[in-house]
Structures are given as structure tokens and as C-alpha cells.
CSV table of C-alpha atoms in Angstrom, one decimal:
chain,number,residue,atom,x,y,z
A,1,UNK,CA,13.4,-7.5,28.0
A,2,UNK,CA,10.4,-9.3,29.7
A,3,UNK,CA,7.7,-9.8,27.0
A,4,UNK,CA,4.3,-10.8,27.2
A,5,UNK,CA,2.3,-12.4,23.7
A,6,UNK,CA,-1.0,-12.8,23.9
A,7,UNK,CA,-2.6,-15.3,21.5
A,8,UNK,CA,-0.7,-18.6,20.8
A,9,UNK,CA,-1.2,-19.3,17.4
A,10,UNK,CA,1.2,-19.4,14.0
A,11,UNK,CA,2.0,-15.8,14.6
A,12,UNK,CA,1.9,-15.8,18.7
A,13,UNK,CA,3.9,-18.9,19.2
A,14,UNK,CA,6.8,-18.1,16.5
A,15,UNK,CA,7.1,-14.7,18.2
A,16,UNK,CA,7.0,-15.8,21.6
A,17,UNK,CA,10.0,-19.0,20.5
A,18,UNK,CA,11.8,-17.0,18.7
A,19,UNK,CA,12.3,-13.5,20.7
A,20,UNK,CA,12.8,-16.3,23.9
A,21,UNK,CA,15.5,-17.2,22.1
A,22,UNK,CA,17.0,-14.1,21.5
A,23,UNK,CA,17.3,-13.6,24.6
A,24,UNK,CA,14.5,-11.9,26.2
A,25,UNK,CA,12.1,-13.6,29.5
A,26,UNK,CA,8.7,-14.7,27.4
A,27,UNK,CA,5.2,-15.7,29.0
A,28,UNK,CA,2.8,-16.9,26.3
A,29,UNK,CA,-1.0,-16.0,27.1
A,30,UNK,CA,-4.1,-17.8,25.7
A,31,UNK,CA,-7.4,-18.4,26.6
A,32,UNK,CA,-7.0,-22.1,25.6
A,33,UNK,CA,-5.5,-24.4,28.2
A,34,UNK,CA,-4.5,-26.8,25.4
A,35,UNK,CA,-2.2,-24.3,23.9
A,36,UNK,CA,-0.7,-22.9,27.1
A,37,UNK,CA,-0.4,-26.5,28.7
A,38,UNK,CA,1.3,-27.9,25.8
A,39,UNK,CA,4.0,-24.7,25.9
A,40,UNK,CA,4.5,-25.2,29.3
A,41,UNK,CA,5.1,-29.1,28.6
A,42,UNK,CA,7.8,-27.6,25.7
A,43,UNK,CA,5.6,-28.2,22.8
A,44,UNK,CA,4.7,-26.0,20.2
A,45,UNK,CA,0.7,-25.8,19.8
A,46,UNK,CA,1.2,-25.5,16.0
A,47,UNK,CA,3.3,-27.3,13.6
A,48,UNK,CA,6.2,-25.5,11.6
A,49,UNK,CA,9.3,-26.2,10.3
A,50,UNK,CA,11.8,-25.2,13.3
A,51,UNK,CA,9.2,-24.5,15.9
A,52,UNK,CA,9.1,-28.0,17.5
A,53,UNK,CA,12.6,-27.5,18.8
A,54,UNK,CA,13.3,-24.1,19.1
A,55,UNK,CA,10.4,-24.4,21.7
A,56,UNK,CA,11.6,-27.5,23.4
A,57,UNK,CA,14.8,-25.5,23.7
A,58,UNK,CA,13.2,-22.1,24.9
A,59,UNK,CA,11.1,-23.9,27.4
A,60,UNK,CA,13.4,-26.1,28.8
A,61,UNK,CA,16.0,-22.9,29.8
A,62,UNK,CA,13.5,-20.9,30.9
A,63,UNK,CA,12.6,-17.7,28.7
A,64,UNK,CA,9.8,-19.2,27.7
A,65,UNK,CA,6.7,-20.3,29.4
A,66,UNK,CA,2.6,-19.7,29.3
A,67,UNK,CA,-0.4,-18.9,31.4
A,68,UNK,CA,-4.5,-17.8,30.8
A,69,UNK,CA,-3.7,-15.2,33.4
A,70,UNK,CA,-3.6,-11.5,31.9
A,71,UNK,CA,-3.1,-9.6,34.7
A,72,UNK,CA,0.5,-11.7,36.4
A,73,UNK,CA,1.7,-11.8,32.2
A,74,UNK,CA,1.0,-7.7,31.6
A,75,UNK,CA,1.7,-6.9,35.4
A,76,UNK,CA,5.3,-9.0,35.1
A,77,UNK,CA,6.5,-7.6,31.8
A,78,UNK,CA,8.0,-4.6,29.9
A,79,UNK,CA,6.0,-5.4,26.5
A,80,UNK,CA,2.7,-6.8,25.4
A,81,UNK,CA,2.7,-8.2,21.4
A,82,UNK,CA,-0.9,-9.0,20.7
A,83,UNK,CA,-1.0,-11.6,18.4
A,84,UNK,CA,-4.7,-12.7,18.4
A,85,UNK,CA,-6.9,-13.2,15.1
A,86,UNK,CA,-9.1,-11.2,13.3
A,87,UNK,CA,-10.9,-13.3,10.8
A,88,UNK,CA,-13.0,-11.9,7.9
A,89,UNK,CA,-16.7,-11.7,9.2
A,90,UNK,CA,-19.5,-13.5,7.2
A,91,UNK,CA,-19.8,-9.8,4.8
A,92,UNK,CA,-16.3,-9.6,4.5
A,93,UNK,CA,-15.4,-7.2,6.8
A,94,UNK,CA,-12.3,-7.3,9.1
A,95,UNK,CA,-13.9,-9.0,12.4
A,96,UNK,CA,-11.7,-7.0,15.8
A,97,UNK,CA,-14.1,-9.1,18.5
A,98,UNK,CA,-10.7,-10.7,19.5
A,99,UNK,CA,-8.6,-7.3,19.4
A,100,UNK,CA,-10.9,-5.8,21.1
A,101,UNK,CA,-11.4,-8.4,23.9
A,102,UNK,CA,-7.8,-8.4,24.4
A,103,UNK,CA,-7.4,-4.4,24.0
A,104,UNK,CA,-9.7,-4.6,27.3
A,105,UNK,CA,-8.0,-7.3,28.7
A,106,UNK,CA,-4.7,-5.6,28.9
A,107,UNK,CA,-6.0,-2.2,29.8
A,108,UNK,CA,-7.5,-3.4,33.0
A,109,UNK,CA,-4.4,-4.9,34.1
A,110,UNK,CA,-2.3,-1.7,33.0
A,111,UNK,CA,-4.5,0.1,35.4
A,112,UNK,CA,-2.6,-2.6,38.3
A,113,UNK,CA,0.7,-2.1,36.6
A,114,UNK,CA,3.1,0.4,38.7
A,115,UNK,CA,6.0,0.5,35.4
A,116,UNK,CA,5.7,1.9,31.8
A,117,UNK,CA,4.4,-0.8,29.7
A,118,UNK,CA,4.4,-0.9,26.0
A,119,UNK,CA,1.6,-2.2,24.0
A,120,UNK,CA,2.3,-3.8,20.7
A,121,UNK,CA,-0.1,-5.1,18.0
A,122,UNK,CA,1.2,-7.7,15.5
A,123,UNK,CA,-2.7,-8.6,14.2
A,124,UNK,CA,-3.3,-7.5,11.0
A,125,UNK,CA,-6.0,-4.8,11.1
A,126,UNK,CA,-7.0,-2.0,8.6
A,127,UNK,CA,-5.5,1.6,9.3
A,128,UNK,CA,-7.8,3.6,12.1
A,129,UNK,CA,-8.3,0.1,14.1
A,130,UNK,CA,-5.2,0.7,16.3
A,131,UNK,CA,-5.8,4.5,16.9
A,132,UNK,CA,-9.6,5.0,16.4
A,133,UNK,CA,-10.7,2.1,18.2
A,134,UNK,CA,-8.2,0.1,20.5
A,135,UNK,CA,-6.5,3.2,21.9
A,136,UNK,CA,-9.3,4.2,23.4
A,137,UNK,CA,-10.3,1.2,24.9
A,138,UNK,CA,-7.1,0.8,26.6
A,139,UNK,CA,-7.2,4.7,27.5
A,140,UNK,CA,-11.1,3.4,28.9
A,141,UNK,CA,-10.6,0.2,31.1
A,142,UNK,CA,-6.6,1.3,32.5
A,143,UNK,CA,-7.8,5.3,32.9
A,144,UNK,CA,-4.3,6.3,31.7
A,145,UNK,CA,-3.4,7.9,28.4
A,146,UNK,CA,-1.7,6.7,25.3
A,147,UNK,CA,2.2,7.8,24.6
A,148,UNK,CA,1.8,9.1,28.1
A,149,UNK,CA,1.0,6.4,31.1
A,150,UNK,CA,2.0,3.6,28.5
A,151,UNK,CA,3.2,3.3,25.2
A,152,UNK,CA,1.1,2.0,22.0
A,153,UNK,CA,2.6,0.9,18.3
A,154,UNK,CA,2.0,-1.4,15.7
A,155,UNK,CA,4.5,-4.1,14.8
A,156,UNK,CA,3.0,-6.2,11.4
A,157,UNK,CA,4.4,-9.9,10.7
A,158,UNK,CA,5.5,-10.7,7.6
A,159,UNK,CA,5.9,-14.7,8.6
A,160,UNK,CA,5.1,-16.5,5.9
A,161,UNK,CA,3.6,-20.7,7.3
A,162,UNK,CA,6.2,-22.9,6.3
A,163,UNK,CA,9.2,-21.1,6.8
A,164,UNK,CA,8.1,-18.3,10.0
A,165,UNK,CA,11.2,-19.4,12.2
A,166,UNK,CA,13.7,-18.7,9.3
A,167,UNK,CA,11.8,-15.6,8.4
A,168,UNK,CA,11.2,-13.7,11.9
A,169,UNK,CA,15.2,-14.0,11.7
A,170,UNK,CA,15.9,-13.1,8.3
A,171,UNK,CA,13.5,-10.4,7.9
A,172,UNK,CA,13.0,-8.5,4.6
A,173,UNK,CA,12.0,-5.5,6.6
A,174,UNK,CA,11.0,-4.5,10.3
A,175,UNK,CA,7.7,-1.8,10.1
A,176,UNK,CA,7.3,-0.3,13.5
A,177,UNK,CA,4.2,2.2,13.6
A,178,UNK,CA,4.8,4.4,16.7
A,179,UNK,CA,1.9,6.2,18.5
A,180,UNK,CA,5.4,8.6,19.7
A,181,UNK,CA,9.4,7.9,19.7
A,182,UNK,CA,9.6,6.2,23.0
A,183,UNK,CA,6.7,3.5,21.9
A,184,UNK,CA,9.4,3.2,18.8
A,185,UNK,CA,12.0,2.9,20.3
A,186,UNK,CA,10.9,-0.5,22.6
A,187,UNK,CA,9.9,-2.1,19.7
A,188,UNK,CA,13.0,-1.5,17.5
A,189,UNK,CA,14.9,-2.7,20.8
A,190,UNK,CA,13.2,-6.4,20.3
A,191,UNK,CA,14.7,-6.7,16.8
A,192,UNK,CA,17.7,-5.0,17.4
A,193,UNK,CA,21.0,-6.9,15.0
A,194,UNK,CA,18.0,-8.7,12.7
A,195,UNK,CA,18.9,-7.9,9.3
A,196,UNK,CA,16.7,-5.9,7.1
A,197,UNK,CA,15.8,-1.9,6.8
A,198,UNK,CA,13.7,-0.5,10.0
A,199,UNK,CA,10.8,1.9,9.0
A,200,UNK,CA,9.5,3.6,11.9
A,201,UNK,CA,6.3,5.6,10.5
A,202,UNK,CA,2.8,6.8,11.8
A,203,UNK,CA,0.7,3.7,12.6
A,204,UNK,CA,-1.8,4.1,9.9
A,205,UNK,CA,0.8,3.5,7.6
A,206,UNK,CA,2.0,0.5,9.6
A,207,UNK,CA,-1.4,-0.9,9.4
A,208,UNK,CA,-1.9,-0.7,5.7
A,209,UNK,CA,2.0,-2.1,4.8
A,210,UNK,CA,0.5,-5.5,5.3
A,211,UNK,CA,-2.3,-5.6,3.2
A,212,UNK,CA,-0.2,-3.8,0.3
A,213,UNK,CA,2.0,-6.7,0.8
A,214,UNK,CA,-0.5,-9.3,0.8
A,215,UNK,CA,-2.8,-7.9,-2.0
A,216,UNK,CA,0.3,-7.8,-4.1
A,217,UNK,CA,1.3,-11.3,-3.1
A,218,UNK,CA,-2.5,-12.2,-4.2
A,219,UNK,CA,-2.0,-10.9,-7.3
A,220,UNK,CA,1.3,-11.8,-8.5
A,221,UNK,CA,-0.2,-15.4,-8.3
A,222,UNK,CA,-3.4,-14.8,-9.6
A,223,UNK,CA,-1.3,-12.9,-12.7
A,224,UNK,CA,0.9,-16.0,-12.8
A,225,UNK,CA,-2.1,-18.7,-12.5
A,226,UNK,CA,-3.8,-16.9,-15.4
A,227,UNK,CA,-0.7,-16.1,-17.7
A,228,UNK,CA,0.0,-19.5,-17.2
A,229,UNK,CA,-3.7,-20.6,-18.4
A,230,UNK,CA,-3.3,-18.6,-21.7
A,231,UNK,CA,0.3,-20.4,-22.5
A,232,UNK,CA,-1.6,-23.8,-22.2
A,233,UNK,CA,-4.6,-22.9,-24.1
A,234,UNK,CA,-2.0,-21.3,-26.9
A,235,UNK,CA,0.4,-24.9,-26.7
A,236,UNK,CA,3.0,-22.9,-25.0
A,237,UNK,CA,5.0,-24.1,-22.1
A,238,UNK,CA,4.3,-20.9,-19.5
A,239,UNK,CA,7.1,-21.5,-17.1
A,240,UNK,CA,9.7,-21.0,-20.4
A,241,UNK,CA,7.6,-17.8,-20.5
A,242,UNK,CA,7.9,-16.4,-17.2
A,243,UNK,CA,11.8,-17.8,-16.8
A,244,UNK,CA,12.7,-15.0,-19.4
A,245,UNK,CA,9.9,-12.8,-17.7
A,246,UNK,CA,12.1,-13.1,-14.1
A,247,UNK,CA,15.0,-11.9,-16.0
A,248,UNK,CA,14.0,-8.9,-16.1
A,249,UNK,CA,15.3,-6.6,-12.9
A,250,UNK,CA,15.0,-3.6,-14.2
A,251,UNK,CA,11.3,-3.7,-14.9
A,252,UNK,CA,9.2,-6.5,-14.2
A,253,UNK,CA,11.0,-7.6,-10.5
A,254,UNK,CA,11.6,-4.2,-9.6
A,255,UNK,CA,9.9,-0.9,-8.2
A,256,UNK,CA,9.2,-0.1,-11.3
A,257,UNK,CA,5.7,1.3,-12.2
A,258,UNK,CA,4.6,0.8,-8.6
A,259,UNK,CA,4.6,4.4,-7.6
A,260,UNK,CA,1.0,5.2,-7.2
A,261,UNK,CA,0.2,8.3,-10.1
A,262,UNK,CA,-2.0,8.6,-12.9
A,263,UNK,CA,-3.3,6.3,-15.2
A,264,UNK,CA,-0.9,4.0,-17.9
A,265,UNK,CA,-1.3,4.7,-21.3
A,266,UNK,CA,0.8,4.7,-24.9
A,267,UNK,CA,1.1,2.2,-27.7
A,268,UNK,CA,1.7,-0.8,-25.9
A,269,UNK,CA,0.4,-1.5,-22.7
A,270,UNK,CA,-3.2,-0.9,-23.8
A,271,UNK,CA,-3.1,-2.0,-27.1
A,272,UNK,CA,-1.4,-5.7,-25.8
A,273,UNK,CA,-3.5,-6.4,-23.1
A,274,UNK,CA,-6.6,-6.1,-24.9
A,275,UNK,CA,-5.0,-8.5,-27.1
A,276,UNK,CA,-4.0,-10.8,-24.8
A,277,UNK,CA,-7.6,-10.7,-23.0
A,278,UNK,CA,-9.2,-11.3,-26.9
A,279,UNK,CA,-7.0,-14.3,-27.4
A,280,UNK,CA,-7.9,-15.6,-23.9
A,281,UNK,CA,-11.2,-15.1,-25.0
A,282,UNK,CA,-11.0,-17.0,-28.1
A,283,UNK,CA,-9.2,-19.8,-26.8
A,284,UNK,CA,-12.5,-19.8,-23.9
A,285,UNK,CA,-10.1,-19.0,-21.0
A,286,UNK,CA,-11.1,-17.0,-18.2
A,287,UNK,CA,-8.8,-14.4,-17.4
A,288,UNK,CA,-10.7,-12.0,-15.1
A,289,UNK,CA,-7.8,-10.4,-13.3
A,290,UNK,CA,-6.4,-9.3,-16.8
A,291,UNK,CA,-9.6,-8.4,-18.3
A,292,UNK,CA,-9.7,-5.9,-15.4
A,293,UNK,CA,-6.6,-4.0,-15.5
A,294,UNK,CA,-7.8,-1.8,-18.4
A,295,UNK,CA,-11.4,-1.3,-16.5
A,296,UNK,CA,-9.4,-0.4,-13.8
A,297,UNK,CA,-6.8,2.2,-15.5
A,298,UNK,CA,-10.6,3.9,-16.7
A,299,UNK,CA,-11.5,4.2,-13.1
A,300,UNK,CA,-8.4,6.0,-11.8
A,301,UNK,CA,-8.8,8.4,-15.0
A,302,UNK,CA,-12.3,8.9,-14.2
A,303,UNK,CA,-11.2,10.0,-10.6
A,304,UNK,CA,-9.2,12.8,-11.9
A,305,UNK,CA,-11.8,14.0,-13.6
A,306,UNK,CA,-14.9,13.9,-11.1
A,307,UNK,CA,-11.9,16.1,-9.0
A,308,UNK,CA,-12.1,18.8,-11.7
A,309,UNK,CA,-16.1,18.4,-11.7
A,310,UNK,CA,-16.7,18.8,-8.1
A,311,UNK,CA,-14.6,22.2,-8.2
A,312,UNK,CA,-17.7,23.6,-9.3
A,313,UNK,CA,-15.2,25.9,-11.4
A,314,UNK,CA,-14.8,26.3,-15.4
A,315,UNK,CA,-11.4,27.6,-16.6
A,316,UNK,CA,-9.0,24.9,-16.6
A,317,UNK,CA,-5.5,24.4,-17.3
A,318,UNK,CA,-3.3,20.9,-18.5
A,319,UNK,CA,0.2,20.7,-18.0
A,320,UNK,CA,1.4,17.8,-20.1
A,321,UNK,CA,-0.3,15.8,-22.6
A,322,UNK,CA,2.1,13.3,-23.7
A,323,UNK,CA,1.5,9.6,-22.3
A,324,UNK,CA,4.8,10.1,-20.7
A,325,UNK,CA,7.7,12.4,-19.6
A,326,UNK,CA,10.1,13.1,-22.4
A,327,UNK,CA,8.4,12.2,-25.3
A,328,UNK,CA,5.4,13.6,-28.2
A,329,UNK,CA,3.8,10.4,-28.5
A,330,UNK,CA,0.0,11.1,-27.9
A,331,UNK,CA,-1.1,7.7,-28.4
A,332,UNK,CA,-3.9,6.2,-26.2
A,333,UNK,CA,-2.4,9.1,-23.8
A,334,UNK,CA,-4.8,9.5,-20.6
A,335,UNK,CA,-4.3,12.9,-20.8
A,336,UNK,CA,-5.7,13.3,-23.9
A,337,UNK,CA,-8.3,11.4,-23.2
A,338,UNK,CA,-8.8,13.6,-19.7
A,339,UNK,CA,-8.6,16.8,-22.1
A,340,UNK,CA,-11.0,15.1,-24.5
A,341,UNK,CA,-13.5,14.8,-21.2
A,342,UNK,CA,-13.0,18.0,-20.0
A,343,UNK,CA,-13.6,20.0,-23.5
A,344,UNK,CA,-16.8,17.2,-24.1
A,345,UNK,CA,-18.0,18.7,-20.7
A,346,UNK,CA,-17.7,22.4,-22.0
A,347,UNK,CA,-14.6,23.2,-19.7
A,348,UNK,CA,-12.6,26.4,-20.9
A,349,UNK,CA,-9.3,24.7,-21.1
A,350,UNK,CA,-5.5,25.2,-21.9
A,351,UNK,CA,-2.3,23.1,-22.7
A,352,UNK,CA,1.1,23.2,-22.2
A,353,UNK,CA,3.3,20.4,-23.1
A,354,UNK,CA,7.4,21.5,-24.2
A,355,UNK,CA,7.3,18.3,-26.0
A,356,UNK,CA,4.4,18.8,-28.3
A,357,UNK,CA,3.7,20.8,-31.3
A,358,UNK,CA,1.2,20.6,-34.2
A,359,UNK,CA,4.0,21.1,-36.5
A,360,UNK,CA,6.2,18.1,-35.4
A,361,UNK,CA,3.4,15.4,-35.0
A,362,UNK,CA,3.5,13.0,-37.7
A,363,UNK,CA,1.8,9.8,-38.9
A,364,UNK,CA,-0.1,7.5,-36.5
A,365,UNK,CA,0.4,10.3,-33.9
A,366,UNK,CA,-0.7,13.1,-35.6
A,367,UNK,CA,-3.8,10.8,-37.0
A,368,UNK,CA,-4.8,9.6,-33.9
A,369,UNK,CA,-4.8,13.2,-32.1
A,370,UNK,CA,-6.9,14.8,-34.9
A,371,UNK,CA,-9.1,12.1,-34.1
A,372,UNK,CA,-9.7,12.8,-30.4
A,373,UNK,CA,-8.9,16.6,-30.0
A,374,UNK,CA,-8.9,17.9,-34.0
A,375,UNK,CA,-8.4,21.1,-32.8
A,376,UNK,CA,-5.6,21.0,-30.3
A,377,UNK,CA,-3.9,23.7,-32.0
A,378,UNK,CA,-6.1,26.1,-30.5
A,379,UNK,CA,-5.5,24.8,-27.1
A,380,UNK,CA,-1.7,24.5,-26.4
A,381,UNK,CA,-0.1,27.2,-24.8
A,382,UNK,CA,3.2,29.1,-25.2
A,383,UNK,CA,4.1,28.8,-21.8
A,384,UNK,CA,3.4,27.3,-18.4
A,385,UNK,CA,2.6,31.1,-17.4
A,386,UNK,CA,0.0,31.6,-20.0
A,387,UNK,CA,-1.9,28.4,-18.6
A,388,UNK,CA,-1.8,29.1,-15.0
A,389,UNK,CA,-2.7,32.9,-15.5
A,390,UNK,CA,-5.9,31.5,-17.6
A,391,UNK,CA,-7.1,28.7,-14.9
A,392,UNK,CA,-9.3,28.5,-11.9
A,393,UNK,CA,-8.1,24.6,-11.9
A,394,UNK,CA,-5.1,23.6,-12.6
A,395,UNK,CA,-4.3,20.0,-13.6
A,396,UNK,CA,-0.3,18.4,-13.4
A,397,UNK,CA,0.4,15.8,-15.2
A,398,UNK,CA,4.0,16.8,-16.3
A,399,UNK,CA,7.4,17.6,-13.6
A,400,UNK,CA,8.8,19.6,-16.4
A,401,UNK,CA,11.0,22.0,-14.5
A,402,UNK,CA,9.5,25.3,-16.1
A,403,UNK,CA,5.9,23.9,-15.5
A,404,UNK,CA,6.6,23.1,-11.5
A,405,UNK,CA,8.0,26.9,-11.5
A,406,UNK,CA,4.6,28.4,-12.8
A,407,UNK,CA,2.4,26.1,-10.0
A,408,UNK,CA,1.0,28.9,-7.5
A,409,UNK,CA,1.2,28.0,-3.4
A,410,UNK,CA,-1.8,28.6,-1.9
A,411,UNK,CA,-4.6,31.3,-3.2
A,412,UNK,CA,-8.0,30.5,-5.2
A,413,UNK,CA,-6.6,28.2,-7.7
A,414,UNK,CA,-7.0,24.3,-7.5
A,415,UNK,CA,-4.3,22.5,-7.9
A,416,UNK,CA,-4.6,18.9,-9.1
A,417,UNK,CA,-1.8,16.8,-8.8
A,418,UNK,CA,-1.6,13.6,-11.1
A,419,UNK,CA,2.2,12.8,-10.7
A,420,UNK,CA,3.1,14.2,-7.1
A,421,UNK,CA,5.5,17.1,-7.8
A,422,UNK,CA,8.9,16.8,-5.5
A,423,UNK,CA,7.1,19.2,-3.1
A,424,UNK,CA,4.0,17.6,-3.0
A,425,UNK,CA,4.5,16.9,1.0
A,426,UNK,CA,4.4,20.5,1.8
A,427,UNK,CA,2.1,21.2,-0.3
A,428,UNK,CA,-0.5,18.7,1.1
A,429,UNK,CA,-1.6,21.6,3.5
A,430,UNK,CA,-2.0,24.3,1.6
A,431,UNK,CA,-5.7,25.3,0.1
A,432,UNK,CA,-6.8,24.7,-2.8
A,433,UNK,CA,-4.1,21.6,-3.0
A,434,UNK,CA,-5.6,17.6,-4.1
A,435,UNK,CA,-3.1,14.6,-4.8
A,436,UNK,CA,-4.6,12.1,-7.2
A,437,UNK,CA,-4.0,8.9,-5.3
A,438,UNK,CA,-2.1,10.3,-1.8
């Protein structure tokens, strides 16, 4: 395939090296004539491990060269990858002044260009760049339409500096977001026998799979870095910590708990990290990232509750109560504190949870649920049906099989989802239906 990349930097000039020597015909474009001279001469305008002489090589047979001529690089090729920067701006803000340059760029020479071109764009950019803004500035300067007179999808890197050759052919994963199948299909053609699953998806979701992968990436470290600061301050050696930490596939380096749903609770996790952010404290380390995760658990139950308030409506009804599936433990549960909220608020609510029952709660958990709700006997429910029959809003927190049987489709009830129910993708268009966190 003939390939332009526009923007020679880390990500352009890996790219451009390393699909040349895949096999495909690659013209490098840049505005700088340093970078596109030093290609030309077979040198790589940034240094990496691999890059020096992969280029040499590319060069040298001829798949890869470069030129600061848009028009001959989009007019010549089958694909455009652009490449280019987009730096935070001085408030923060994702800066597209280069995105957008090129985006104009390449739709004036598409209007020149007598073959179906594909546009491609590797830049990282927030979800709505690619469709609310760069589409139609290609659709503007070439007068043609998107998925129609040219292709347009979005193709993130996941090259990490250092080690971008190895990586671009040992991918984890290949995220093609396809403005329509054809657009898709050119893309996935460019990877084609890399290793790694292929998720072809809408381009929004394209656009945000890199910043869930860098945010996470940011705060594994910042997790580590501060984990690591408590160990010293305690006299404890942290990598011994976190070598018996790693060992652990089946929770900790896994998918585990990384579903988004409602907020964490029990007899653990909130109890120890407030104790690990008091002894942090004590021993005068800072440990803002940890300090925050219980803030931040508040803020995610206080979401499901401004989505009752701004019903406007009174009767409620709570499916589940327990801190978790499959268990009475009430402990700390965010449910109870939700229903806690709600009845503080004067809501009319009901509760149906199979696994709870005033006359099985003992000890610490029947102690600490007189505490919050004393009279939750009054409340709970002998059936799902009884609950949904008395509610203008009903809130799921449970996927007990007799509760998702009792949810209504459609009609004047709200229904809140907290844990997505199995159907909760065709349910997403029907009135009256809100997902927590999706």
C-alpha cells in the first residue's frame, strides 16, 4: 500500500520506518526541512533504540522517503496517518492548532486527488475532535464527504519512547475507530499478521482508549511512587511489598474491579485505606493520590443520588442493599448509605434484597445497620414486584435474576442502573432509562 505520514516525530517516524519495512511504499511529510532532509539522507530525525537502522535500511531500498509537499505525498498515496502533536495549551486544554492545520492541508489536496484516499489519525485527541471538528474541515477545504468521497478513522499509538520499534511490532492491541467498514478495513490492512486482538469500534471510543491507557499508566506509578513512600517512612523495604503484591493475577494484575459500576464499599477497602492514609499522615508523608480514592468513591455515590433528585419524582425503589452480590454484610455498604440519603431527603422508599433479613443480621452487621437505617425493617420488601409496583424511580444495584425479571421496559418509571444489567445496551434507548457511569 502507498502510505503517506505526516509529522516526523517519535510517533511519525517509527510509523513511517516501520510499515516501510513491512512492505508498503512510505513518503514522510514535515514542515521542517531538517527532519525530511535527514530521512531522505537515511537518518532518523529522532533517536530510538532500532530506528537508526531500520531507517538506514528502509531508505536505502526505497519504501521510504520524505518531502514538505502535501499535495504530491496525499495525491501519490492510498493512506494518510497523521501523526502531528497536540500539546497541552498553557490552561491545560488539548491544543488541535497542528491537527487542524494538517486536517486542511490534506483536504485541499483530496479535492486534487482522482482515487479513494483514506484518512487516518494516530494523534492523541479527546473523543469528538476527529468527528466534530476535523471531519468537517476535511468535508470544507476537499468539498467531498466523509465515508463517501474518502474514508476517515482513527488509529491510536500505543509506542512507548524507548522501545517503539519493538512495540509497533509486538503490539498488545491494534484500536481502529472507523467512521464506516471500508475506512476499517484499510487500516486493519496496514497491520495485517501483527500479533495482538483488533478492536474495530466507533471513533469516539477510539479516541478515549488512549487516555484510559495513559491515565492508568499515570496512576499505577503514582500508586507505586506513594506505596513505596509509606514502606520507607514505616522501615519497610517496598519492593518486597509489591513483589508479593505482583503475585497476585487474579486480583491485583487483572481486570478485576475495573469495570466501571457503582461505588466500593464493605469491611475492608474503606476501613484500610483510611488507615493507610492516617499512618502516612503520622509518619508526615504525603500521599495525595490515596487520600483521594475515598473522596472520590463519595463523589461517584453522590452522582447516583443527584440522578434520583433531578427526577423531580418521590416514590422510590432499591434493589439490593448489601455491599456486594451474594452476601448480607451491610457494612460501610454504599447502598445503605444511598438509602440513608434518600430517606434523609424524605423520599418514599422500598428495599428488596434476597440476601437480607432483620432476623438473620447479627453482631457488627446488625449494629452498624441500626445505626444508619434503625428502621429498615419497615422498608424491605417481600418481592422485587412489590418494589417496582410502589416506585416512580427505580434504583438497581443488585443482577439477582428475580429482580432483573421485575425491571419494566419503557413507560413512566425511571430506571437507574448502578451495575449495568446484561441488557443494559438495549435498554440505553428506551425512556425513562439512565446508566450510572455509561
Amino acid at each position: 500500500m502507498k502510505i503517506s505520514v505526516f509529522g516526523l516525530g517519535y510517533v511519525g517516524s517509527v510509523s513511517a520506518a516501520c510499515l516501510a519495512a513491512a512492505g508498503h511504499q512510505v513518503v514522510g511529510v514535515d514542515v521542517n526541512p531538517l527532519k525530511t532532509s535527514l530521512v531522505n539522507a537515511g537518518k532518523a530525525p529522532v533517536v530510538e533504540e532500532r530506528i537508526g537502522e531500520l531507517t538506514a535500511q528502509v531508505v536505502a531500498s526505497g519504501s521510504l522517503w520524505a518531502t514538505d509537499d502535501v499535495t504530491a505525498a496525499v495525491t501519490g498515496t492510498d493512506v494518510s496517518l497523521v501523526c502531528v502533536g497536540t500539546p497541552s495549551a498553557p490552561n491545560g486544554s488539548l491544543s488541535t492548532t497542528y491537527l487542524e492545520r494538517v486536517s486542511e492541508q490534506i483536504g485541499e489536496a483530496l479535492a486534487e486527488h482522482t482515487g479513494k484516499h483514506t484518512v487516518v489519525f494516530r494523534s492523541t485527541m479527546l473523543p469528538g475532535t476527529c468527528l466534530d471538528l476535523l471531519v468537517p474541515l476535511l468535508e470544507k477545504t476537499s468539498g467531498g464527504t466523509a465515508g463517501v468521497d474518502f474514508g476517515v478513522a482513527v488509529n491510536p499509538e500505543f509506542l512507548r519512547e524507548g522501545s517503539s520499534v519493538r512495540d509497533f511490532f509486538e503490539p498488545p492491541k491494534t484500536v481502529i475507530g472507523e467512521l464506516d467498514t471500508g475506512s476499517g478495513d484499510v487500516v486493519a490492512a496496514l497491520y495485517e499478521g501483527l500479533p495482538g486482538q483488533v478492536f474495530r469500534v466507533p471513533i469516539p471510543v477510539a479516541e478515549m482508549t488512549k487516555y484510559a491507557d495513559n491515565a492508568f499508566h499515570g496512576l499505577k506509578i503514582g500508586f507505586a511512587n506513594e506505596l513505596g513512600s509509606v514502606c520507607r517512612a514505616l522501615g519497610l523495604d517496598s519492593h518486597r511489598v509489591m513483589d508479593v503484591f505482583l503475585a497476585d493475577r487474579k486480583l491485583n494484575i487483572s481486570p478485576a474491579y475495573l469495570r466501571p459500576g457503582f461505588a466500593f464499599g464493605g469491611s475492608c477497602l474503606p476501613k484500610d485505606l483510611r488507615g493507610l492514609v492516617h499512618a502516612a499522615r503520622r509518619a508526615d508523608v504525603s500521599v495525595p493520590i490515596l487520600a483521594h480514592v475515598l473522596p472520590s468513591n463519595e463523589e461517584h455515590l453522590r452522582r447516583a443520588f443527584d440522578l434520583v433528585a433531578h427526577t423531580g419524582k418521590r416514590r422510590v425503589g432499591l434493589f439490593g442493599l448489601s455491599f456486594k452480590p451474594g452476601t448480607d454484610d451491610l457494612r460501610e455498604s454504599p447502598l445503605v448509605e444511598l438509602a440513608e440519603r434518600l430517606l434523609g431527603k424524605g423520599y418514599d422508599l422500598r428495599i428488596y434484597d434476597s440476601n437480607v433479613s432483620m432476623s438473620r443480621l447479627l453482631g457488627a452487621n446488625r449494629e452498624y445497620i441500626d445505626s444508619r437505617l434503625p428502621h429498615l425493617g419497615q422498608l424491605l420488601a417481600g418481592s422485587p414486584r412489590e418494589v417496582a409496583e410502589h416506585a416512580e424511580v427505580l434504583l438497581v444495584g443488585s443482577t439477582d435474576p428475580t429482580v432483573l425479571a421485575a425491571l419494566p421496559h419503557g413507560g413512566p418509571t425511571v430506571l437507574i442502573d448502578l451495575v449495568r444489567v446484561p441488557d443494559a445496551e438495549q435498554r440505553r434507548g428506551e425512556e425513562g432509562y439512565v446508566g450510572l457511569a455509561w
